[in-house]
Amino acid sequence: MSATTAASAAANKTVKTLELDEIVVRFVGDSGDGMQLAGTQMTNTSAVFGNDVATLPDFPAEIRAPAGSLAGVSGFQINFSSHDIRTPGDQVNCLVAMNPAGLKSNIADLEPGGILLVNEDAFNKVNLQKAGYAASPLDDGSLKGFRLFRVPLDKLTTEANKGSSLTSRALGRCRNFTALGLVYWMFNRPLEETLRWIDAKFGKKPEVAEANRNALKTGYYFGETCETFIENYKVPKARITPGRYRKLTGNEALAIGLVTAARLAGKDVFYGTYPITPASDILHQLSTYKNFGVLTFQAEDEIAAMTSVIGAAFAGAIAVTGTSGPGIALKAEGIGLAVCTELPVIIINVQRGGPSTGLPTKTEQADLLQAVCGRNGECPVAVLAPNTPADCFNMAIEACRIAIEYMTPVMLLSDGYLANGAEPWRIPDEKSLPHLKVIHPARKNGESEFLPYQRDAKLARPWALPGTPGLEHRIGGLEKEDVTGHVSYDPENHEHMVKTRAAKIAGIAKSLPKLEVLGSPQGGDLLVIGWGSTYGAITTAVERCRAQGMDVSSVHLRYLNPFQQDLGDLLKRFKRVLCPEMNLGQLSKLLRAEFLVDVKSLSKVQGKPFMVRDIVTAIETMMKGNNGR
Amino acid sequence: MSQALTQLTAKDFASDQETRWCPGCGDYSILAQVKKVLPTLDTPREKFVFVSGIGCSSRFPYYVNTYGVHSIHGRAPAVATGVKMVRPDLSVWVITGDGDALSIGGNHLLHAIRRNIDLKIVLFNNRIYGLTKGQYSPTSEMGKKTKSTPMGSVDFPLHPISVAIGAEATFVARSVDVHVKHLEDVLVRAAKHKGAAFVEVYQNCNIFNDLAFEYAAGKDTRDDHTVILEHGKPLIFGKNRDKGIRLNGTTPEIVPLGGDIKEDDLLFHDERAPEPTLAYLLSRMHHPEFPEPLGVFRAVQRPTYEALANQQIATARSQHGEGSLETLFDDGETWVVN
């Protein structure tokens, strides 16, 4: 279809454009259908347009599960809005289903009356069978509760590229852009951003670029001209803090944060790791930062990754390892060595569903107790958790600060949702970033013996680097005599060292900011407390409940060991405490143990983040109980 | 005062810690030879780092007055890799044992060697677990009766030199704890090799596996049961140097010298052969069927891992310029909100 006919046809119909606050679109199809790409393009376009965005990619663990099967469905959800949003949205307003399997496994999330765009060319006998449909849902009336649009995406894509030298298979791969083009029309998105991306990506393959451009425009014009589309929507720009923005996923933010922290400390990053989902993208990203002095080491296993980092920290680098839960299990003994040698290392855990291999591509928060307690002996480490994708940047810097200041391993708990989810990140002013002060001792005149375990006010030992004359010393996993660092089996010294290591970690609390409470810091009926990636859902739920007049507040922990100093008092100022977590109540357990507070747990372990409504319902139930008392 | 300007001696490398190996342990001799070799390497004391795992041998770093890490079981090559990548200027040594290197740490040993990272790996092989008091090790002979194998072990041993060659080692050598001069020479060669240098040292555990290598160590037996490898020279051995090793096809055989067989008929050692076939063949000569080779099996050049990794950083800097926070933050699509 040419642009001219589209324009003239468009003139023959009237399209009503409705303005909305917020829209949730989900693209679903086969794992080879390019759904992640379509979703990412929609995200970039919306972000650059000026909306706030939050995303939720959802893909199978198999790279290419059997085509058309339910197991192979890959999805990408994006929420874009004219106001501040914190979650990818509970309910889908517009579902784009590229095949029957995608429709079947996602239709339950589409709101009643929601927009349903399906690729009708994919609804053939074979695909219907693979998805377990006896009859086509497009014809049996089962979708009558939705606004169903049957779009011949394959045909449109092929027709748009008549005369192209590409094979029909290669053309078929462009149909995600045809779908995207239609969605762009439906929600009044500009095409420029994606057209630019196509040129940059396929610059060296002009016929592929041409086919994708045609597909995108054809989808757009189809919306404009096809009689069935009489309504479309727009979401105005969001009012967000002025500044320069960039879209970041949690994994990207971690990589950038680590490099930034190293710069602030005047050092280079050493990243020793072993590939594992969903943490590998941190390695991929860091391996492109070689001109920042970043050394990446793809080790032979998780244990080597951890212990190489100990060597790198001893040698003076900003030493970081990244993995997911199964990898942390393997690193545990190495983390113990880092605790005993008191070296600054950062350990990133991008949590996924467990136990064992579990759900590699799905999110969970079930490694909190592993992070806090999961080693032999009394073996404390600092534990931090970013609460949004962009916050991964801040917490990477904070992890480095604590590691350096306190000479300790720091565990950073991200998760699959933060890692792959994206949001706009306001590029910080370099001057607003903290200075990370690093001191490496040199031999002092007249000093007879270097004391590797002599401590400063924060109980940190000196970070003396090999190569420094006169400071030769040995560290290791055997218990050390305090001050001298000599091997010691003395019972009193061991107890002293165990307590000193614990006191050092507990003392980090003095350097932490005060808690930020949403609602009433002075107390009230209910406090909702969470940590990590549940921030968006909890905050949105609490705001909604407060708008309805409920006396509910929330606080979100980014520091899990030690807790912030004002946490105990805050908990005691509320009649009830609710703790939503993507596990069976691990933070609840820690809070109960630490503060003797009757924390109620709200669990969700489905490999999916909380919906706002999950939390609203739990709050309402608790408030009812409270009122009845 | 810089250490480099003064001539150091073995005494400068003695730490203030009391050595706690059993009296008579072969480790003492190895420690003495290492302390003797270090001052000859033209490297200031503060530039040495000794990294070990767990086991009797792994207490070694406490007894040399250099930088040191006594790490965890089997992981010394990985710790040392982190040190060497970040600080290629340091001389990094890994001290390990047969259990530490070949059992729990087998994976790390393989990969450190195949990467050719510039580590000096000294494996003290006593064919027994000493620190855990006498269980058989991965180098113990089949049928070994120990505390954990009262009816004899039923697993086949690994041969460290064969393992190292199989892992694409660029430098492989063997010596014996009590062959003081030979050990010293081998350690110097290892130290001067650029790349991963693997040295197996036959070490006597006089408590749990006494005299395991007596054939190679004893003054009366060693000449008939070992053959000293010298580059470019034929393999001749025996008290009277009257026996040699000849290749029969691809199989070595012991032949008498003096009769029809001349030195030129023997196998000549070539430590620089590009292919490790000959070195591997030598590594398969075992007591009692053959004299066991001592010395350098293989010494070839290949770029080191840490040099290649750091070279990429230099290349990236010359291509893209030194990274700044500004370029880090502004990478990719950005937009302005007013």
GROMACS .gro file of N, CA, C and O in nm, chain A residues 3-51:
model
  196
    3ALA      N    1   0.179   0.536   0.024
    3ALA     CA    2   0.144   0.642   0.119
    3ALA      C    3   0.029   0.726   0.065
    3ALA      O    4  -0.057   0.770   0.140
    4THR      N    5   0.028   0.746  -0.065
    4THR     CA    6  -0.076   0.831  -0.124
    4THR      C    7  -0.215   0.770  -0.106
    4THR      O    8  -0.307   0.838  -0.060
    5THR      N    9  -0.228   0.641  -0.142
    5THR     CA   10  -0.360   0.580  -0.127
    5THR      C   11  -0.403   0.581   0.018
    5THR      O   12  -0.518   0.603   0.050
    6ALA      N   13  -0.306   0.557   0.106
    6ALA     CA   14  -0.339   0.555   0.249
    6ALA      C   15  -0.395   0.690   0.291
    6ALA      O   16  -0.497   0.698   0.357
    7ALA      N   17  -0.327   0.794   0.248
    7ALA     CA   18  -0.369   0.928   0.289
    7ALA      C   19  -0.508   0.960   0.235
    7ALA      O   20  -0.594   1.010   0.307
    8SER      N   21  -0.531   0.925   0.106
    8SER     CA   22  -0.661   0.958   0.049
    8SER      C   23  -0.771   0.875   0.114
    8SER      O   24  -0.879   0.925   0.142
    9ALA      N   25  -0.739   0.748   0.140
    9ALA     CA   26  -0.838   0.663   0.206
    9ALA      C   27  -0.868   0.718   0.345
    9ALA      O   28  -0.982   0.720   0.388
   10ALA      N   29  -0.761   0.765   0.412
   10ALA     CA   30  -0.779   0.815   0.547
   10ALA      C   31  -0.876   0.933   0.549
   10ALA      O   32  -0.951   0.951   0.643
   11ALA      N   33  -0.872   1.007   0.440
   11ALA     CA   34  -0.958   1.125   0.435
   11ALA      C   35  -1.105   1.086   0.435
   11ALA      O   36  -1.191   1.164   0.473
   12ASN      N   37  -1.133   0.960   0.395
   12ASN     CA   38  -1.272   0.918   0.386
   12ASN      C   39  -1.332   0.867   0.516
   12ASN      O   40  -1.446   0.829   0.520
   13LYS      N   41  -1.253   0.861   0.620
   13LYS     CA   42  -1.313   0.817   0.747
   13LYS      C   43  -1.275   0.914   0.857
   13LYS      O   44  -1.171   0.981   0.851
   14THR      N   45  -1.358   0.923   0.958
   14THR     CA   46  -1.327   1.009   1.070
   14THR      C   47  -1.278   0.923   1.185
   14THR      O   48  -1.338   0.821   1.218
   15VAL      N   49  -1.168   0.967   1.240
   15VAL     CA   50  -1.112   0.895   1.353
   15VAL      C   51  -1.120   0.984   1.476
   15VAL      O   52  -1.082   1.101   1.472
   16LYS      N   53  -1.174   0.927   1.582
   16LYS     CA   54  -1.185   1.002   1.706
   16LYS      C   55  -1.062   0.970   1.791
   16LYS      O   56  -1.027   0.853   1.808
   17THR      N   57  -0.996   1.071   1.842
   17THR     CA   58  -0.878   1.046   1.926
   17THR      C   59  -0.912   1.079   2.071
   17THR      O   60  -0.948   1.192   2.103
   18LEU      N   61  -0.904   0.978   2.155
   18LEU     CA   62  -0.935   0.997   2.297
   18LEU      C   63  -0.806   1.014   2.376
   18LEU      O   64  -0.706   0.949   2.346
   19GLU      N   65  -0.813   1.099   2.474
   19GLU     CA   66  -0.692   1.121   2.556
   19GLU      C   67  -0.701   1.037   2.683
   19GLU      O   68  -0.801   1.036   2.752
   20LEU      N   69  -0.595   0.965   2.710
   20LEU     CA   70  -0.592   0.881   2.831
   20LEU      C   71  -0.469   0.915   2.915
   20LEU      O   72  -0.371   0.970   2.865
   21ASP      N   73  -0.478   0.878   3.041
   21ASP     CA   74  -0.370   0.903   3.137
   21ASP      C   75  -0.257   0.802   3.124
   21ASP      O   76  -0.142   0.829   3.149
   22GLU      N   77  -0.299   0.681   3.090
   22GLU     CA   78  -0.207   0.570   3.105
   22GLU      C   79  -0.256   0.455   3.020
   22GLU      O   80  -0.377   0.430   3.012
   23ILE      N   81  -0.166   0.387   2.953
   23ILE     CA   82  -0.203   0.273   2.868
   23ILE      C   83  -0.108   0.157   2.895
   23ILE      O   84   0.012   0.178   2.910
   24VAL      N   85  -0.162   0.037   2.901
   24VAL     CA   86  -0.078  -0.082   2.912
   24VAL      C   87  -0.096  -0.167   2.786
   24VAL      O   88  -0.206  -0.208   2.753
   25VAL      N   89   0.014  -0.188   2.715
   25VAL     CA   90   0.012  -0.269   2.594
   25VAL      C   91   0.098  -0.392   2.617
   25VAL      O   92   0.206  -0.382   2.678
   26ARG      N   93   0.051  -0.506   2.572
   26ARG     CA   94   0.137  -0.625   2.580
   26ARG      C   95   0.147  -0.691   2.443
   26ARG      O   96   0.045  -0.715   2.378
   27PHE      N   97   0.270  -0.716   2.401
   27PHE     CA   98   0.296  -0.789   2.276
   27PHE      C   99   0.324  -0.934   2.313
   27PHE      O  100   0.409  -0.960   2.399
   28VAL      N  101   0.256  -1.029   2.247
   28VAL     CA  102   0.287  -1.171   2.273
   28VAL      C  103   0.296  -1.247   2.142
   28VAL      O  104   0.225  -1.219   2.047
   29GLY      N  105   0.389  -1.343   2.140
   29GLY     CA  106   0.407  -1.425   2.021
   29GLY      C  107   0.507  -1.535   2.049
   29GLY      O  108   0.541  -1.560   2.164
   30ASP      N  109   0.555  -1.595   1.942
   30ASP     CA  110   0.657  -1.699   1.958
   30ASP      C  111   0.787  -1.636   2.004
   30ASP      O  112   0.811  -1.518   1.981
   31SER      N  113   0.875  -1.719   2.066
   31SER     CA  114   1.000  -1.660   2.110
   31SER      C  115   1.085  -1.613   1.992
   31SER      O  116   1.177  -1.535   2.011
   32GLY      N  117   1.054  -1.655   1.870
   32GLY     CA  118   1.127  -1.603   1.754
   32GLY      C  119   1.056  -1.489   1.683
   32GLY      O  120   1.101  -1.441   1.580
   33ASP      N  121   0.944  -1.444   1.737
   33ASP     CA  122   0.861  -1.345   1.668
   33ASP      C  123   0.907  -1.200   1.686
   33ASP      O  124   0.846  -1.108   1.631
   34GLY      N  125   1.010  -1.179   1.767
   34GLY     CA  126   1.060  -1.042   1.783
   34GLY      C  127   0.976  -0.957   1.876
   34GLY      O  128   0.966  -0.835   1.859
   35MET      N  129   0.915  -1.021   1.976
   35MET     CA  130   0.828  -0.947   2.068
   35MET      C  131   0.909  -0.855   2.160
   35MET      O  132   0.866  -0.746   2.193
   36GLN      N  133   1.028  -0.904   2.203
   36GLN     CA  134   1.112  -0.821   2.290
   36GLN      C  135   1.155  -0.695   2.216
   36GLN      O  136   1.158  -0.586   2.272
   37LEU      N  137   1.185  -0.714   2.086
   37LEU     CA  138   1.229  -0.600   2.005
   37LEU      C  139   1.116  -0.500   1.986
   37LEU      O  140   1.133  -0.379   2.003
   38ALA      N  141   0.997  -0.552   1.952
   38ALA     CA  142   0.883  -0.462   1.933
   38ALA      C  143   0.855  -0.385   2.062
   38ALA      O  144   0.834  -0.262   2.060
   39GLY      N  145   0.859  -0.455   2.174
   39GLY     CA  146   0.833  -0.392   2.304
   39GLY      C  147   0.938  -0.286   2.336
   39GLY      O  148   0.906  -0.176   2.384
   40THR      N  149   1.062  -0.318   2.307
   40THR     CA  150   1.170  -0.223   2.336
   40THR      C  151   1.156  -0.098   2.251
   40THR      O  152   1.175   0.014   2.298
   41GLN      N  153   1.117  -0.116   2.123
   41GLN     CA  154   1.097  -0.001   2.035
   41GLN      C  155   0.985   0.089   2.086
   41GLN      O  156   0.996   0.211   2.087
   42MET      N  157   0.877   0.024   2.129
   42MET     CA  158   0.762   0.098   2.182
   42MET      C  159   0.805   0.176   2.307
   42MET      O  160   0.764   0.290   2.328
   43THR      N  161   0.888   0.113   2.388
   43THR     CA  162   0.936   0.177   2.511
   43THR      C  163   1.021   0.299   2.478
   43THR      O  164   1.000   0.408   2.532
   44ASN      N  165   1.117   0.279   2.387
   44ASN     CA  166   1.205   0.391   2.351
   44ASN      C  167   1.126   0.508   2.293
   44ASN      O  168   1.146   0.623   2.330
   45THR      N  169   1.033   0.473   2.203
   45THR     CA  170   0.953   0.577   2.138
   45THR      C  171   0.873   0.656   2.242
   45THR      O  172   0.870   0.778   2.239
   46SER      N  173   0.813   0.582   2.336
   46SER     CA  174   0.729   0.648   2.436
   46SER      C  175   0.812   0.732   2.532
   46SER      O  176   0.772   0.841   2.574
   47ALA      N  177   0.931   0.679   2.566
   47ALA     CA  178   1.018   0.752   2.658
   47ALA      C  179   1.066   0.880   2.593
   47ALA      O  180   1.062   0.988   2.652
   48VAL      N  181   1.112   0.869   2.468
   48VAL     CA  182   1.162   0.987   2.398
   48VAL      C  183   1.049   1.087   2.375
   48VAL      O  184   1.068   1.208   2.382
   49PHE      N  185   0.928   1.036   2.352
   49PHE     CA  186   0.811   1.122   2.335
   49PHE      C  187   0.783   1.204   2.461
   49PHE      O  188   0.733   1.315   2.455
   50GLY      N  189   0.821   1.148   2.577
   50GLY     CA  190   0.804   1.224   2.700
   50GLY      C  191   0.709   1.161   2.801
   50GLY      O  192   0.675   1.222   2.901
   51ASN      N  193   0.667   1.039   2.774
   51ASN     CA  194   0.586   0.969   2.874
   51ASN      C  195   0.675   0.908   2.981
   51ASN      O  196   0.794   0.887   2.959
   0.00000   0.00000   0.00000
